[in-house]
């Protein structure tokens, strides 16, 4: 019975899970779970602790291999964030978090230069201030791209660290607001329009692509095949949802962000879609996930962080129990 190991990296936590598939269905065995927090930077920025996450991933993979024989490993993560590599394939510069203040005001400048309608017509992606396109425009202002030879989205940055692959998977690349929604290729029109170095954008691969084998991590893991997941975590979540193709269905994927949408065979980039600011992200098998980002459990995580800072430790279970004691309908909050 084959066992696959899935690495799921979220914006507040990550996990390594052994997955077995047989005639009875799918069985999940959680090997490890770990927190993920940003690190403050001077000037109000923040970055991800990539080395710390790598240590957790490696330890989780070793633990997964200790439980059973593994066939392959695949990684997904949150969207829009990226790492830069130099000519020798080494990380250069910090891996910034989308929560950083470095993109403040950048979206308005980029939209003013290129045009909102033009960007949406090409990409079909929702306008959010932290999209990769605005992160890169911010980095460009401070010459943060000068030493970079290529860009890898978060899942493929980890794939690179483990097996040396150097291409980007399309579902995560689609969230950059730099990918053509119809050709599923990088948009030279937008890249050139921003004056971004074309060298930063390596080739693309589809979910299911064999990326290589783990090398130099641990004797028990070296040689294990790495396969591309639908590397945007929402793309994987929707791929695993039993949507009925014969009738309309809507999903809600609830995490740090909540995503509300449907699965389509082609993007919708009409003026009405642009006015509603819905996004067209790529899914598996050439599908499009038409959706809207709404605030999710980040509200809870930020409350917990603030309370911890005040010396009021709390657990999710305790908060749920306390919330159950509060009469319903007392307050209405619209975080969006």
Short mmCIF file of C-alpha atoms in Angstrom, two decimals:
data_model
loop_
_atom_site.label_atom_id
_atom_site.label_comp_id
_atom_site.label_asym_id
_atom_site.label_seq_id
_atom_site.Cartn_x
_atom_site.Cartn_y
_atom_site.Cartn_z
CA UNK A 1 0.00 0.00 0.00
CA UNK A 2 1.74 3.20 -1.16
CA UNK A 3 2.33 6.02 1.31
CA UNK A 4 2.93 9.59 0.24
CA UNK A 5 4.13 12.39 2.50
CA UNK A 6 2.43 15.77 2.22
CA UNK A 7 4.05 18.94 3.57
CA UNK A 8 1.47 21.68 4.12
CA UNK A 9 2.93 25.07 5.04
CA UNK A 10 0.47 27.69 6.23
CA UNK A 11 1.01 31.29 7.22
CA UNK A 12 0.66 30.46 10.93
CA UNK A 13 1.51 26.75 11.10
CA UNK A 14 2.82 23.81 9.11
CA UNK A 15 2.45 20.06 9.19
CA UNK A 16 3.91 16.90 7.74
CA UNK A 17 1.39 14.15 7.05
CA UNK A 18 1.69 10.58 5.80
CA UNK A 19 -1.06 9.77 3.33
CA UNK A 20 -2.08 6.23 2.41
CA UNK A 21 -4.55 5.41 -0.35
CA UNK A 22 -6.34 2.09 -0.77
CA UNK A 23 -9.71 0.73 -1.78
CA UNK A 24 -11.23 1.91 1.50
CA UNK A 25 -10.21 5.53 0.89
CA UNK A 26 -7.57 7.97 2.10
CA UNK A 27 -5.95 7.78 5.54
CA UNK A 28 -4.01 10.68 7.08
CA UNK A 29 -1.32 10.18 9.72
CA UNK A 30 -0.08 13.51 11.09
CA UNK A 31 3.62 13.10 11.77
CA UNK A 32 4.42 16.60 13.01
CA UNK A 33 2.91 20.06 13.39
CA UNK A 34 4.80 23.28 14.02
CA UNK A 35 4.19 27.00 14.31
CA UNK A 36 5.16 29.60 11.75
CA UNK A 37 5.72 33.22 12.71
CA UNK A 38 7.22 36.19 10.92
CA UNK A 39 10.35 37.94 12.17
CA UNK A 40 10.25 41.76 12.46
CA UNK A 41 12.72 43.72 10.36
CA UNK A 42 14.01 47.28 10.76
CA UNK A 43 11.69 49.87 9.31
CA UNK A 44 8.48 47.96 9.88
CA UNK A 45 9.08 45.05 7.52
CA UNK A 46 8.84 41.36 8.35
CA UNK A 47 10.33 38.18 6.94
CA UNK A 48 9.79 34.44 7.16
CA UNK A 49 12.12 32.16 9.10
CA UNK A 50 12.85 29.94 6.11
CA UNK A 51 15.75 28.13 7.79
CA UNK A 52 13.58 27.35 10.81
CA UNK A 53 10.80 26.05 8.58
CA UNK A 54 13.31 23.95 6.65
CA UNK A 55 14.50 22.38 9.90
CA UNK A 56 10.90 21.49 10.78
CA UNK A 57 10.26 20.07 7.31
CA UNK A 58 13.42 17.96 7.34
CA UNK A 59 12.66 16.63 10.83
CA UNK A 60 9.09 15.88 9.81
CA UNK A 61 10.23 14.00 6.72
CA UNK A 62 12.66 11.93 8.76
CA UNK A 63 9.84 11.14 11.17
CA UNK A 64 7.54 10.24 8.30
CA UNK A 65 10.11 7.85 6.83
CA UNK A 66 10.59 6.23 10.25
CA UNK A 67 6.91 5.21 10.30
CA UNK A 68 6.64 3.61 6.89
CA UNK A 69 8.18 3.29 3.47
CA UNK A 70 7.45 6.41 1.43
CA UNK A 71 6.82 6.66 -2.30
CA UNK A 72 7.14 10.43 -2.76
CA UNK A 73 6.81 13.85 -1.14
CA UNK A 74 4.96 17.00 -2.22
CA UNK A 75 4.80 20.50 -0.73
CA UNK A 76 2.16 23.22 -0.75
CA UNK A 77 2.09 26.61 0.96
CA UNK A 78 0.41 29.97 1.11
CA UNK A 79 0.58 32.22 -1.95
CA UNK A 80 2.21 35.46 -3.19
CA UNK A 81 5.49 35.26 -1.21
CA UNK A 82 8.76 34.27 -2.87
CA UNK A 83 12.49 33.82 -2.39
CA UNK A 84 15.30 35.01 -4.64
CA UNK A 85 18.26 32.93 -5.82
CA UNK A 86 21.62 34.14 -7.08
CA UNK A 87 23.54 32.75 -10.06
CA UNK A 88 24.79 29.85 -7.94
CA UNK A 89 21.30 28.89 -6.79
CA UNK A 90 21.75 30.23 -3.27
CA UNK A 91 19.14 32.31 -1.49
CA UNK A 92 19.93 36.01 -1.58
CA UNK A 93 18.26 38.52 0.68
CA UNK A 94 15.43 37.94 3.15
CA UNK A 95 12.23 36.12 2.22
CA UNK A 96 9.76 38.91 2.90
CA UNK A 97 6.30 38.31 4.33
CA UNK A 98 3.21 39.62 2.60
CA UNK A 99 2.32 41.14 5.98
CA UNK A 100 5.28 43.53 5.64
CA UNK A 101 4.69 47.26 5.38
CA UNK A 102 7.03 47.51 2.38
CA UNK A 103 4.13 47.43 -0.09
CA UNK A 104 2.26 50.34 1.51
CA UNK A 105 1.12 52.61 -1.32
CA UNK A 106 2.84 50.55 -4.02
CA UNK A 107 -0.32 49.12 -5.59
CA UNK A 108 -1.68 52.58 -6.39
CA UNK A 109 1.59 53.51 -8.08
CA UNK A 110 1.73 50.33 -10.19
CA UNK A 111 -1.93 50.59 -11.18
CA UNK A 112 -1.34 54.21 -12.14
CA UNK A 113 1.58 53.25 -14.38
CA UNK A 114 0.09 50.21 -16.10
CA UNK A 115 -3.65 50.58 -15.70
CA UNK A 116 -6.10 48.61 -13.58
CA UNK A 117 -8.12 47.35 -16.53
CA UNK A 118 -5.01 46.17 -18.34
CA UNK A 119 -3.68 44.24 -15.34
CA UNK A 120 -7.01 42.57 -14.71
CA UNK A 121 -7.62 41.76 -18.38
CA UNK A 122 -4.32 39.85 -18.51
CA UNK A 123 -4.26 38.17 -15.09
CA UNK A 124 -7.81 38.13 -13.74
CA UNK A 125 -6.31 38.42 -10.26
CA UNK A 126 -7.92 40.28 -7.36
CA UNK A 127 -6.23 43.56 -6.44
CA UNK A 128 -4.62 43.07 -3.04
CA UNK A 129 -1.83 45.31 -1.80
CA UNK A 130 0.46 42.38 -0.97
CA UNK A 131 0.35 40.59 -4.35
CA UNK A 132 3.75 39.53 -5.67
CA UNK A 133 3.67 42.16 -8.42
CA UNK A 134 3.64 44.93 -5.78
CA UNK A 135 6.24 43.20 -3.63
CA UNK A 136 8.58 43.12 -6.62
CA UNK A 137 7.86 46.74 -7.46
CA UNK A 138 8.75 47.62 -3.88
CA UNK A 139 11.99 45.62 -4.04
CA UNK A 140 12.84 47.30 -7.33
CA UNK A 141 12.67 50.72 -5.66
CA UNK A 142 15.49 49.83 -3.28
CA UNK A 143 17.55 47.80 -5.78
CA UNK A 144 16.57 44.63 -3.95
CA UNK A 145 16.66 42.66 -7.20
CA UNK A 146 20.16 43.54 -8.36
CA UNK A 147 21.88 40.34 -7.18
CA UNK A 148 18.97 38.01 -7.96
CA UNK A 149 19.06 35.58 -10.87
CA UNK A 150 15.66 33.95 -10.37
CA UNK A 151 12.52 33.92 -8.26
CA UNK A 152 10.84 30.90 -6.69
CA UNK A 153 7.45 30.94 -4.99
CA UNK A 154 7.45 29.55 -1.45
CA UNK A 155 6.68 25.86 -2.19
CA UNK A 156 9.25 25.75 -4.98
CA UNK A 157 11.80 27.50 -2.79
CA UNK A 158 11.49 24.52 -0.42
CA UNK A 159 11.54 22.08 -3.34
CA UNK A 160 14.77 23.74 -4.47
CA UNK A 161 16.33 23.40 -1.02
CA UNK A 162 15.46 19.68 -0.92
CA UNK A 163 16.01 18.48 -4.49
CA UNK A 164 17.50 21.40 -6.47
CA UNK A 165 14.53 22.07 -8.78
CA UNK A 166 14.42 25.59 -10.20
CA UNK A 167 10.98 26.07 -11.78
CA UNK A 168 7.65 27.38 -10.48
CA UNK A 169 4.36 25.50 -10.27
CA UNK A 170 1.52 27.26 -12.07
CA UNK A 171 -1.19 27.39 -9.37
CA UNK A 172 1.05 29.38 -7.04
CA UNK A 173 2.54 31.41 -9.89
CA UNK A 174 -0.98 32.49 -10.87
CA UNK A 175 -1.33 34.41 -7.59
CA UNK A 176 1.56 36.74 -8.46
CA UNK A 177 -0.65 38.91 -10.72
CA UNK A 178 2.06 38.43 -13.35
CA UNK A 179 0.74 35.27 -15.03
CA UNK A 180 -1.51 35.33 -18.08
CA UNK A 181 -4.83 33.79 -17.02
CA UNK A 182 -5.40 32.18 -20.42
CA UNK A 183 -1.99 31.13 -21.70
CA UNK A 184 -0.80 30.09 -18.21
CA UNK A 185 2.56 31.67 -19.00
CA UNK A 186 4.37 34.64 -17.49
CA UNK A 187 3.03 37.89 -18.92
CA UNK A 188 5.88 39.61 -20.75
CA UNK A 189 3.52 42.54 -21.22
CA UNK A 190 3.31 43.21 -17.49
CA UNK A 191 6.89 42.21 -16.67
CA UNK A 192 8.19 44.61 -19.32
CA UNK A 193 5.66 47.26 -18.33
CA UNK A 194 7.08 47.28 -14.82
CA UNK A 195 10.67 47.09 -16.01
CA UNK A 196 11.28 43.90 -14.02
CA UNK A 197 14.26 41.73 -15.04
CA UNK A 198 12.94 38.89 -17.21
CA UNK A 199 15.62 36.60 -15.78
CA UNK A 200 13.71 36.47 -12.50
CA UNK A 201 10.94 34.35 -13.99
CA UNK A 202 12.07 30.77 -14.66
CA UNK A 203 10.09 28.06 -16.39
CA UNK A 204 6.76 26.76 -15.12
CA UNK A 205 5.52 23.27 -14.35
CA UNK A 206 2.12 21.70 -13.76
CA UNK A 207 0.89 19.77 -10.71
CA UNK A 208 2.07 16.16 -10.92
CA UNK A 209 5.45 17.00 -12.44
CA UNK A 210 8.39 14.94 -11.17
CA UNK A 211 10.82 17.50 -9.79
CA UNK A 212 13.77 15.32 -8.80
CA UNK A 213 14.96 13.42 -5.76
CA UNK A 214 15.95 14.59 -2.31
CA UNK A 215 19.69 14.97 -2.03
CA UNK A 216 22.00 15.74 0.89
CA UNK A 217 19.27 15.96 3.54
CA UNK A 218 19.40 12.65 5.42
CA UNK A 219 20.44 9.11 4.42
CA UNK A 220 16.92 7.85 5.09
CA UNK A 221 15.43 10.51 2.76
CA UNK A 222 18.03 10.92 0.02
CA UNK A 223 16.71 9.47 -3.23
CA UNK A 224 13.05 10.01 -2.31
CA UNK A 225 11.09 11.38 -5.27
CA UNK A 226 9.68 14.89 -5.06
CA UNK A 227 6.49 15.56 -7.01
CA UNK A 228 4.81 18.90 -7.62
CA UNK A 229 1.56 19.34 -5.76
CA UNK A 230 -0.99 21.93 -6.72
CA UNK A 231 1.36 24.04 -4.66
CA UNK A 232 -0.98 26.86 -3.70
CA UNK A 233 -2.64 25.43 -0.60
CA UNK A 234 -6.09 26.51 -1.76
CA UNK A 235 -5.57 24.77 -5.10
CA UNK A 236 -4.76 21.55 -3.25
CA UNK A 237 -7.72 22.03 -0.90
CA UNK A 238 -10.13 22.48 -3.78
CA UNK A 239 -8.59 19.55 -5.67
CA UNK A 240 -9.39 17.40 -2.64
CA UNK A 241 -12.98 18.65 -2.37
CA UNK A 242 -15.61 16.34 -3.91
CA UNK A 243 -17.23 18.99 -6.10
CA UNK A 244 -19.91 17.64 -8.41
CA UNK A 245 -19.02 18.53 -11.98
CA UNK A 246 -22.60 17.99 -13.13
CA UNK A 247 -24.09 20.81 -11.07
CA UNK A 248 -22.91 24.14 -9.65
CA UNK A 249 -21.04 23.99 -6.35
CA UNK A 250 -19.44 26.61 -4.13
CA UNK A 251 -16.64 25.97 -1.63
CA UNK A 252 -15.34 27.76 1.45
CA UNK A 253 -11.71 27.05 2.31
CA UNK A 254 -11.14 28.34 5.83
CA UNK A 255 -7.65 29.11 7.09
CA UNK A 256 -5.63 32.23 7.86
CA UNK A 257 -7.66 33.60 4.98
CA UNK A 258 -11.02 32.23 3.95
CA UNK A 259 -11.57 31.67 0.24
CA UNK A 260 -15.11 31.58 -1.13
CA UNK A 261 -15.56 30.53 -4.73
CA UNK A 262 -16.25 27.96 -7.41
CA UNK A 263 -14.33 25.90 -9.94
CA UNK A 264 -14.59 26.83 -13.63
CA UNK A 265 -13.19 25.64 -16.92
CA UNK A 266 -11.98 29.13 -17.91
CA UNK A 267 -11.30 32.51 -16.26
CA UNK A 268 -13.83 35.34 -16.14
CA UNK A 269 -12.18 38.73 -16.67
CA UNK A 270 -15.21 40.78 -17.64
CA UNK A 271 -15.75 44.34 -16.40
CA UNK A 272 -18.31 42.95 -13.94
CA UNK A 273 -15.72 40.53 -12.52
CA UNK A 274 -13.19 43.36 -12.29
CA UNK A 275 -15.71 45.59 -10.50
CA UNK A 276 -16.42 42.79 -8.01
CA UNK A 277 -12.62 42.33 -7.60
CA UNK A 278 -12.88 38.54 -7.79
CA UNK A 279 -9.79 36.51 -8.53
CA UNK A 280 -9.08 33.81 -11.14
CA UNK A 281 -6.43 31.49 -9.74
CA UNK A 282 -5.31 28.33 -11.51
CA UNK A 283 -6.29 24.88 -10.29
CA UNK A 284 -5.41 21.37 -11.35
CA UNK A 285 -5.98 20.11 -14.90
CA UNK A 286 -6.23 23.62 -16.31
CA UNK A 287 -9.19 24.65 -14.16
CA UNK A 288 -9.77 28.13 -12.76
CA UNK A 289 -10.77 28.89 -9.20
CA UNK A 290 -12.98 31.97 -9.30
CA UNK A 291 -13.00 33.21 -5.72
CA UNK A 292 -12.88 36.05 -3.25
CA UNK A 293 -10.41 36.38 -0.37
CA UNK A 294 -12.10 37.28 2.91
CA UNK A 295 -10.62 37.58 6.36
CA UNK A 296 -10.30 34.19 8.06
CA UNK A 297 -8.76 32.80 11.22
CA UNK A 298 -6.06 35.49 11.18
CA UNK A 299 -8.45 37.43 13.43
CA UNK A 300 -8.22 34.67 16.01
CA UNK A 301 -4.45 34.30 15.67
CA UNK A 302 -3.86 38.04 16.11
CA UNK A 303 -6.11 38.11 19.18
CA UNK A 304 -4.19 35.20 20.66
CA UNK A 305 -0.86 36.91 19.92
CA UNK A 306 -2.03 40.13 21.59
CA UNK A 307 -3.38 38.30 24.64
CA UNK A 308 -0.16 36.32 24.98
CA UNK A 309 1.75 39.62 24.92
CA UNK A 310 -0.41 40.83 27.80
CA UNK A 311 0.40 37.72 29.82
CA UNK A 312 -3.01 36.18 29.18
CA UNK A 313 -2.13 32.75 27.76
CA UNK A 314 -4.96 31.00 25.99
CA UNK A 315 -5.79 27.91 23.99
CA UNK A 316 -8.17 27.48 21.07
CA UNK A 317 -10.20 24.95 23.07
CA UNK A 318 -10.48 27.39 25.99
CA UNK A 319 -11.54 30.24 23.72
CA UNK A 320 -14.19 28.09 22.05
CA UNK A 321 -15.57 27.09 25.45
CA UNK A 322 -15.65 30.73 26.57
CA UNK A 323 -17.29 31.85 23.33
CA UNK A 324 -20.02 29.25 23.82
CA UNK A 325 -21.06 31.06 27.00
CA UNK A 326 -21.68 34.34 25.17
CA UNK A 327 -25.24 34.90 23.85
CA UNK A 328 -25.40 34.77 20.05
CA UNK A 329 -26.11 37.87 17.99
CA UNK A 330 -24.80 40.31 20.56
CA UNK A 331 -22.32 41.86 18.12
CA UNK A 332 -21.84 42.04 14.38
CA UNK A 333 -18.34 42.60 12.98
CA UNK A 334 -17.52 43.06 9.30
CA UNK A 335 -13.73 42.64 9.09
CA UNK A 336 -13.77 43.13 5.31
#
